Tab-separated table of C-alpha atoms in Angstrom:
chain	number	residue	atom	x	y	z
A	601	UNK	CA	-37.034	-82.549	-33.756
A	602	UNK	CA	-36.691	-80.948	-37.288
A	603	UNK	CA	-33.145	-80.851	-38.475
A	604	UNK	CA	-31.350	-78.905	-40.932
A	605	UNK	CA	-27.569	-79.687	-42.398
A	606	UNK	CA	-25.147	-77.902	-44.050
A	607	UNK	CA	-22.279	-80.001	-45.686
A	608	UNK	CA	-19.540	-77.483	-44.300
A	609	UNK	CA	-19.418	-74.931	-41.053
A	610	UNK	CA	-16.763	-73.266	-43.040
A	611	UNK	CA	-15.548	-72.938	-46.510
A	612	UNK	CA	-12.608	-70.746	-48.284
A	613	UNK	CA	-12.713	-70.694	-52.321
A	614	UNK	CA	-10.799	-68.677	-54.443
A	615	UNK	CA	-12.018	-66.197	-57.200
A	616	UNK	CA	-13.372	-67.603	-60.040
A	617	UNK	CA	-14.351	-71.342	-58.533
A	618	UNK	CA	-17.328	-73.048	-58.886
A	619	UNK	CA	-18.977	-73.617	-55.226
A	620	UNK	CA	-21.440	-75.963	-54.280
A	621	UNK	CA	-23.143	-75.807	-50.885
A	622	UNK	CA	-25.210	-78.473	-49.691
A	623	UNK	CA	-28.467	-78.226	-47.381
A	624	UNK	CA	-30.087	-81.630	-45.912
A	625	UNK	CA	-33.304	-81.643	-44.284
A	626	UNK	CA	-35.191	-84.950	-42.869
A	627	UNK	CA	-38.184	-84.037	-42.091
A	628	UNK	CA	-40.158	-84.003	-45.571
A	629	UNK	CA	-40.960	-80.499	-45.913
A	630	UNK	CA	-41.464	-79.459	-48.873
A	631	UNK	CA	-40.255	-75.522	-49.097
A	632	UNK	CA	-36.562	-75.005	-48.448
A	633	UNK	CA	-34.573	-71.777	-48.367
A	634	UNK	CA	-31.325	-70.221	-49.012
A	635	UNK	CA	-30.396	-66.779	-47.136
A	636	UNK	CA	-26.870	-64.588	-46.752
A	637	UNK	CA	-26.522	-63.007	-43.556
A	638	UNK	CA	-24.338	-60.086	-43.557
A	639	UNK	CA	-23.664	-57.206	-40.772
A	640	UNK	CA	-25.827	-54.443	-40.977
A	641	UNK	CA	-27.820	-55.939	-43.810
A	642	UNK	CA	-29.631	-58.656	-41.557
A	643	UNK	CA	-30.781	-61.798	-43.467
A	644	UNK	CA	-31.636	-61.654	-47.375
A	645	UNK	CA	-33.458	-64.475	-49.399
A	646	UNK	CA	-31.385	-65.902	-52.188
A	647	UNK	CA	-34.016	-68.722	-53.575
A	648	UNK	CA	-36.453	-71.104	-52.779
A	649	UNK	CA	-37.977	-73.829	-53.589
A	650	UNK	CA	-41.642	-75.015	-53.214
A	651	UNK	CA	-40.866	-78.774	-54.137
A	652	UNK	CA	-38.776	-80.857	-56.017
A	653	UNK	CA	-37.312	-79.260	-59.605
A	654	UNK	CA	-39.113	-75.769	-58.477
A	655	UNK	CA	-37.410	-72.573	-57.504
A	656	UNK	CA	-37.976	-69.028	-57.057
A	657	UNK	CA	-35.963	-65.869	-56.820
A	658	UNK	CA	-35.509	-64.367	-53.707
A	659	UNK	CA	-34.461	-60.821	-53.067
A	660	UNK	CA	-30.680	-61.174	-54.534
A	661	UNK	CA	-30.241	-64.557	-56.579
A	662	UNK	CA	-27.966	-62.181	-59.192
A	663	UNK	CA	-24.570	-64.669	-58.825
A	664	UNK	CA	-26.477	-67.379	-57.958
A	665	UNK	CA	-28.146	-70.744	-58.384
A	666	UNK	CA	-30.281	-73.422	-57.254
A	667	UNK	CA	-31.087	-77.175	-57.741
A	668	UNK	CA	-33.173	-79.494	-55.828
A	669	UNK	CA	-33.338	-83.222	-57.265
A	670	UNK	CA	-34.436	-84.480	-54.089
A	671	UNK	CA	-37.325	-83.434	-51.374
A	672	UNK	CA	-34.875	-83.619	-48.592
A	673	UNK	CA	-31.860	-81.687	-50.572
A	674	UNK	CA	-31.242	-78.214	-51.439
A	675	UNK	CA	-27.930	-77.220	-53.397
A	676	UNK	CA	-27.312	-73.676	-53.705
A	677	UNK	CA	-24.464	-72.469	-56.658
A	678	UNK	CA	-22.066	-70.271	-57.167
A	679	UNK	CA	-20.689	-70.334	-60.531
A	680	UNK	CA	-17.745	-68.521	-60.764
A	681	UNK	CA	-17.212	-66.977	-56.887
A	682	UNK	CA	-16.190	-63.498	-56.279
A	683	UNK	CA	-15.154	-61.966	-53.643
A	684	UNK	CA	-18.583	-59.833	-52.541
A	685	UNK	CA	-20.452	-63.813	-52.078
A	686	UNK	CA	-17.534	-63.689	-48.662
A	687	UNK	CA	-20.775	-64.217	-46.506
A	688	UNK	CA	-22.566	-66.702	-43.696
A	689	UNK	CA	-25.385	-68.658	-46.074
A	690	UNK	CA	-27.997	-70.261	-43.757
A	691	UNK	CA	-30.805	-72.931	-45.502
A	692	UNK	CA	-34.126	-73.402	-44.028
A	693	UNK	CA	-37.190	-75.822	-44.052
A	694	UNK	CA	-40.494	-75.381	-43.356
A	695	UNK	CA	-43.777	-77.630	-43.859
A	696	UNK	CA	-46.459	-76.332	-46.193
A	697	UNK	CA	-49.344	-74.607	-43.863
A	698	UNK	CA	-47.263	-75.044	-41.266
A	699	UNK	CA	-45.551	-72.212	-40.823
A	700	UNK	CA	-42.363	-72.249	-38.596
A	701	UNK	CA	-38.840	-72.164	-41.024
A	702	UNK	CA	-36.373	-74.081	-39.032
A	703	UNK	CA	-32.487	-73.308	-39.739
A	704	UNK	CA	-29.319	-75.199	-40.692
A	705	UNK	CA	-26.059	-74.482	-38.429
A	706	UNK	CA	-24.942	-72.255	-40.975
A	707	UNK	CA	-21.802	-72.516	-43.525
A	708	UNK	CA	-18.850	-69.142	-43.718
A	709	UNK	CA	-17.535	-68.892	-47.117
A	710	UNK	CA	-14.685	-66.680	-47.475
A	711	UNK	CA	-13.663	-66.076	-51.110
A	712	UNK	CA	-10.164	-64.922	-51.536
B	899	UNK	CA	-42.419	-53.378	-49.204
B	900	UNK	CA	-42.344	-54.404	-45.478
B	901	UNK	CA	-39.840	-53.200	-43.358
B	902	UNK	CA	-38.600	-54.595	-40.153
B	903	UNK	CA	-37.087	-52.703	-37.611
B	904	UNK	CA	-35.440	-53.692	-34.013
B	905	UNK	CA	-34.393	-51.223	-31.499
B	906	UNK	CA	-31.671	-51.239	-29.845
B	907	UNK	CA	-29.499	-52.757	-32.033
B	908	UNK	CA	-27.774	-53.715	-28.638
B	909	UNK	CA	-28.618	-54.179	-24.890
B	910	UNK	CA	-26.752	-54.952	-21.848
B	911	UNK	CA	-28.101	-56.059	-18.681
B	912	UNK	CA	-27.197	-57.789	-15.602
B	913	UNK	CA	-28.152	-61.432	-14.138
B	914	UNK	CA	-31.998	-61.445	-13.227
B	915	UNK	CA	-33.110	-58.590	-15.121
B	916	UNK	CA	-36.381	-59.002	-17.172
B	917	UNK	CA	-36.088	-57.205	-20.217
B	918	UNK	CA	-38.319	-56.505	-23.465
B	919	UNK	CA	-37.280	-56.898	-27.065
B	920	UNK	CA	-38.670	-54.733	-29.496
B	921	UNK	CA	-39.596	-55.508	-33.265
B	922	UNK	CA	-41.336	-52.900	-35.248
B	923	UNK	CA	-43.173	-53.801	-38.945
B	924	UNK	CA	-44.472	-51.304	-41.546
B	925	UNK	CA	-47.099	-53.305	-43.574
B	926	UNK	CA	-49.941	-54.824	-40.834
B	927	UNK	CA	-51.201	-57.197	-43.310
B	928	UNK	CA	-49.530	-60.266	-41.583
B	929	UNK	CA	-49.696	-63.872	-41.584
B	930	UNK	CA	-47.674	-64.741	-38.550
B	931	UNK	CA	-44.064	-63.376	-36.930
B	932	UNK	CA	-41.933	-65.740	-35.642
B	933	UNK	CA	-39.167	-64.580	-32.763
B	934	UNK	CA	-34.855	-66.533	-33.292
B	935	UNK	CA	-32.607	-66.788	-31.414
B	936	UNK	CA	-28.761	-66.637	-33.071
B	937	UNK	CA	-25.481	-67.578	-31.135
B	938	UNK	CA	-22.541	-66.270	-32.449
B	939	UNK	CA	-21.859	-67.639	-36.231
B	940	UNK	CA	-24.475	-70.033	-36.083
B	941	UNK	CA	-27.668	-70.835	-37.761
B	942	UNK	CA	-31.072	-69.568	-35.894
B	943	UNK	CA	-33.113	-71.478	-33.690
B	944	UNK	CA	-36.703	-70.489	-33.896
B	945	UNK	CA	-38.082	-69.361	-30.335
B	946	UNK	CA	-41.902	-68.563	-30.828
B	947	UNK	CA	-44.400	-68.384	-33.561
B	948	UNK	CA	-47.193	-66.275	-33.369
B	949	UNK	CA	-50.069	-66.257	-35.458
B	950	UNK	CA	-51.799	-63.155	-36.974
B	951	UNK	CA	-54.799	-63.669	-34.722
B	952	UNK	CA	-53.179	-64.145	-31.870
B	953	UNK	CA	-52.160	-61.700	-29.396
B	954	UNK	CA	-49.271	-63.825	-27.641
B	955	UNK	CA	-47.228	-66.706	-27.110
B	956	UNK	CA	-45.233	-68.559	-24.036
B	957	UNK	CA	-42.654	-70.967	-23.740
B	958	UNK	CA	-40.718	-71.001	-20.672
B	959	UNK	CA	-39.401	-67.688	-19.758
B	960	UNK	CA	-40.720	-66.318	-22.960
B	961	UNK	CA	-43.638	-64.574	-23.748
B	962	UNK	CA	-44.063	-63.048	-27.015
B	963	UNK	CA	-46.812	-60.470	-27.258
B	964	UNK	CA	-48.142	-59.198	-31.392
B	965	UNK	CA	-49.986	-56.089	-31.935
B	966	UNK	CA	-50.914	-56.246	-35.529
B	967	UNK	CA	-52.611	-53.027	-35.899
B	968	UNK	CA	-49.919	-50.747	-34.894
B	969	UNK	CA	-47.548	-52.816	-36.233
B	970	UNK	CA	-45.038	-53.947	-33.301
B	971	UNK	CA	-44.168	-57.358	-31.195
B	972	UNK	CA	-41.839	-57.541	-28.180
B	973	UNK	CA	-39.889	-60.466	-26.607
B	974	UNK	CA	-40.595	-60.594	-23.036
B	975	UNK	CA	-37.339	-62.544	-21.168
B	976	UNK	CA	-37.778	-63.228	-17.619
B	977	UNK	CA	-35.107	-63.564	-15.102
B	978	UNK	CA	-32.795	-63.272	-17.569
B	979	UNK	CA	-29.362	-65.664	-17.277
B	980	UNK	CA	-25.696	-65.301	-18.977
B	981	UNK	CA	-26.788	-68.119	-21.270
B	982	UNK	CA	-29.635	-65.673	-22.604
B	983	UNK	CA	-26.793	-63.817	-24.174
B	984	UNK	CA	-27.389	-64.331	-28.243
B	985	UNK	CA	-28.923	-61.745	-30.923
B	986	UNK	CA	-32.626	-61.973	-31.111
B	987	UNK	CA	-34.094	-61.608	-34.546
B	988	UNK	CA	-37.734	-61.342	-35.406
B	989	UNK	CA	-39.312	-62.253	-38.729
B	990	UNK	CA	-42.690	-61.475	-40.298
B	991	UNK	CA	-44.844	-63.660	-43.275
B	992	UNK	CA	-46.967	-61.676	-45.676
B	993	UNK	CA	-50.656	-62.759	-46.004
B	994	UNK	CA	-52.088	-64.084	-49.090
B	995	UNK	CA	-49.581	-66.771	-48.797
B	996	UNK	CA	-45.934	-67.379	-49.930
B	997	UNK	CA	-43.027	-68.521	-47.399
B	998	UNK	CA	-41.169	-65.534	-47.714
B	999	UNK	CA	-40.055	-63.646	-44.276
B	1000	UNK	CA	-39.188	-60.543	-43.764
B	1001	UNK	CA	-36.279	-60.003	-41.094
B	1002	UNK	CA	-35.303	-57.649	-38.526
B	1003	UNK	CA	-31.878	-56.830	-38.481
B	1004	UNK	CA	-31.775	-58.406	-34.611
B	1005	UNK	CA	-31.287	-56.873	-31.085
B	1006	UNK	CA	-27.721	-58.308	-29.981
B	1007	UNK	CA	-28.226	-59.219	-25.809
B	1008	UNK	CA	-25.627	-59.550	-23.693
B	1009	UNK	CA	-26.189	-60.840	-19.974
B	1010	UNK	CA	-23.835	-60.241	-17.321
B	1011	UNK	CA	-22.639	-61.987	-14.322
């Protein structure tokens, strides 16, 4: 079975921190995804990344960044938090060609 | 731009019920739409894939049926169960490439006793 990690399930910063959140998958895909889920506005793409040192904007990467040193490791940024990035940020995998993303449990970041 | 729509945004039913899901796209040209499943603040677990040139998928008590040219899938649950309770998302992928989905917003299903 494909699986996705997140380093935390839940995460509370305050305004103005630096916030690094962590996605592991292990089996070698090589596109990965970050997404903010948020009611009423369903699931938007933040970046992604084709493979290794390669990214792409998604529909709202304004606040945002994105590093992947690794195959199996996607690092999303936020550089200085605020308050409207209080949101559930899932990472996904999926194979070139093949289709099917599979998800990460999810981490809640709460900026205060 | 694509648009996804689910209705209803929430459904109710009792133990044993079959029920339909319904997921509504605005832009035909499709690669595939894939059908999650999303517990309460967790991640999604992918349920069925179906390919543009398919007309339907099964696993289990699942079917998932695509109709590409008017633009609509629906989740098919049979015999529903309490443990079917979860928000149901769908998600298309544009043709001509790029890993990019689209989502739904999700149908949130609640199965009684």
């Amino acid at each position: 079975d494909v699986k996705v990690t997140q380093s935390s399930r839940y995460l509370v910063k305050r305004t103005g921190e630096k916030v690094f959140l962590e996605c592991v998958q292990d089996m070698d895909h090589e596109n990965m995804f970050w997404y903010r889920q948020d009611p009423g506005l369903g699931l938007r793409l933040i970046y992604f990344s084709y493979d290794v040192k390669m990214k792409e904007k998604g529909d709202i990467p304004e606040g945002y960044s994105v590093s992947r040193e690794k195959k199996e490791r996607f690092s999303l940024i936020l550089e200085s938090a605020s308050t409207n990035q209080t949101s559930m940020y899932l990472c996904a995998s999926t194979r070139s060609g093949r289709n099917e993303q599979f998800f990460g449990p999810g981490t809640r970041l709460t900026v205060l | 731009k694509q648009e996804v729509t689910q209705i209803p945004a929430a459904l109710s039913v009792p133990e044993g019920e079959n029920l339909v899901l319904n997921c509504s796209f605005t832009d035909s040209a499709i690669y595939n739409l894939q059908w999650f499943r999303q517990d309460p603040g967790k991640g999604l677990t992918s349920l069925l894939l179906i390919q543009s040139s398919q007309r339907e998928q099964t696993s289990g008590r699942l079917n998932a049926s695509l109709d590409k040219s008017s633009g609509r899938s629906t989740l098919y649950i049979a015999a529903s169960q309490p443990g079917d309770s979860a928000t149901y998302l769908c998600a298309v992928r544009p043709t001509g490439g790029g890993n990019k989905l689209t989502f739904g917003t999700g149908t949130q299903l609640k199965v009684e006793l």
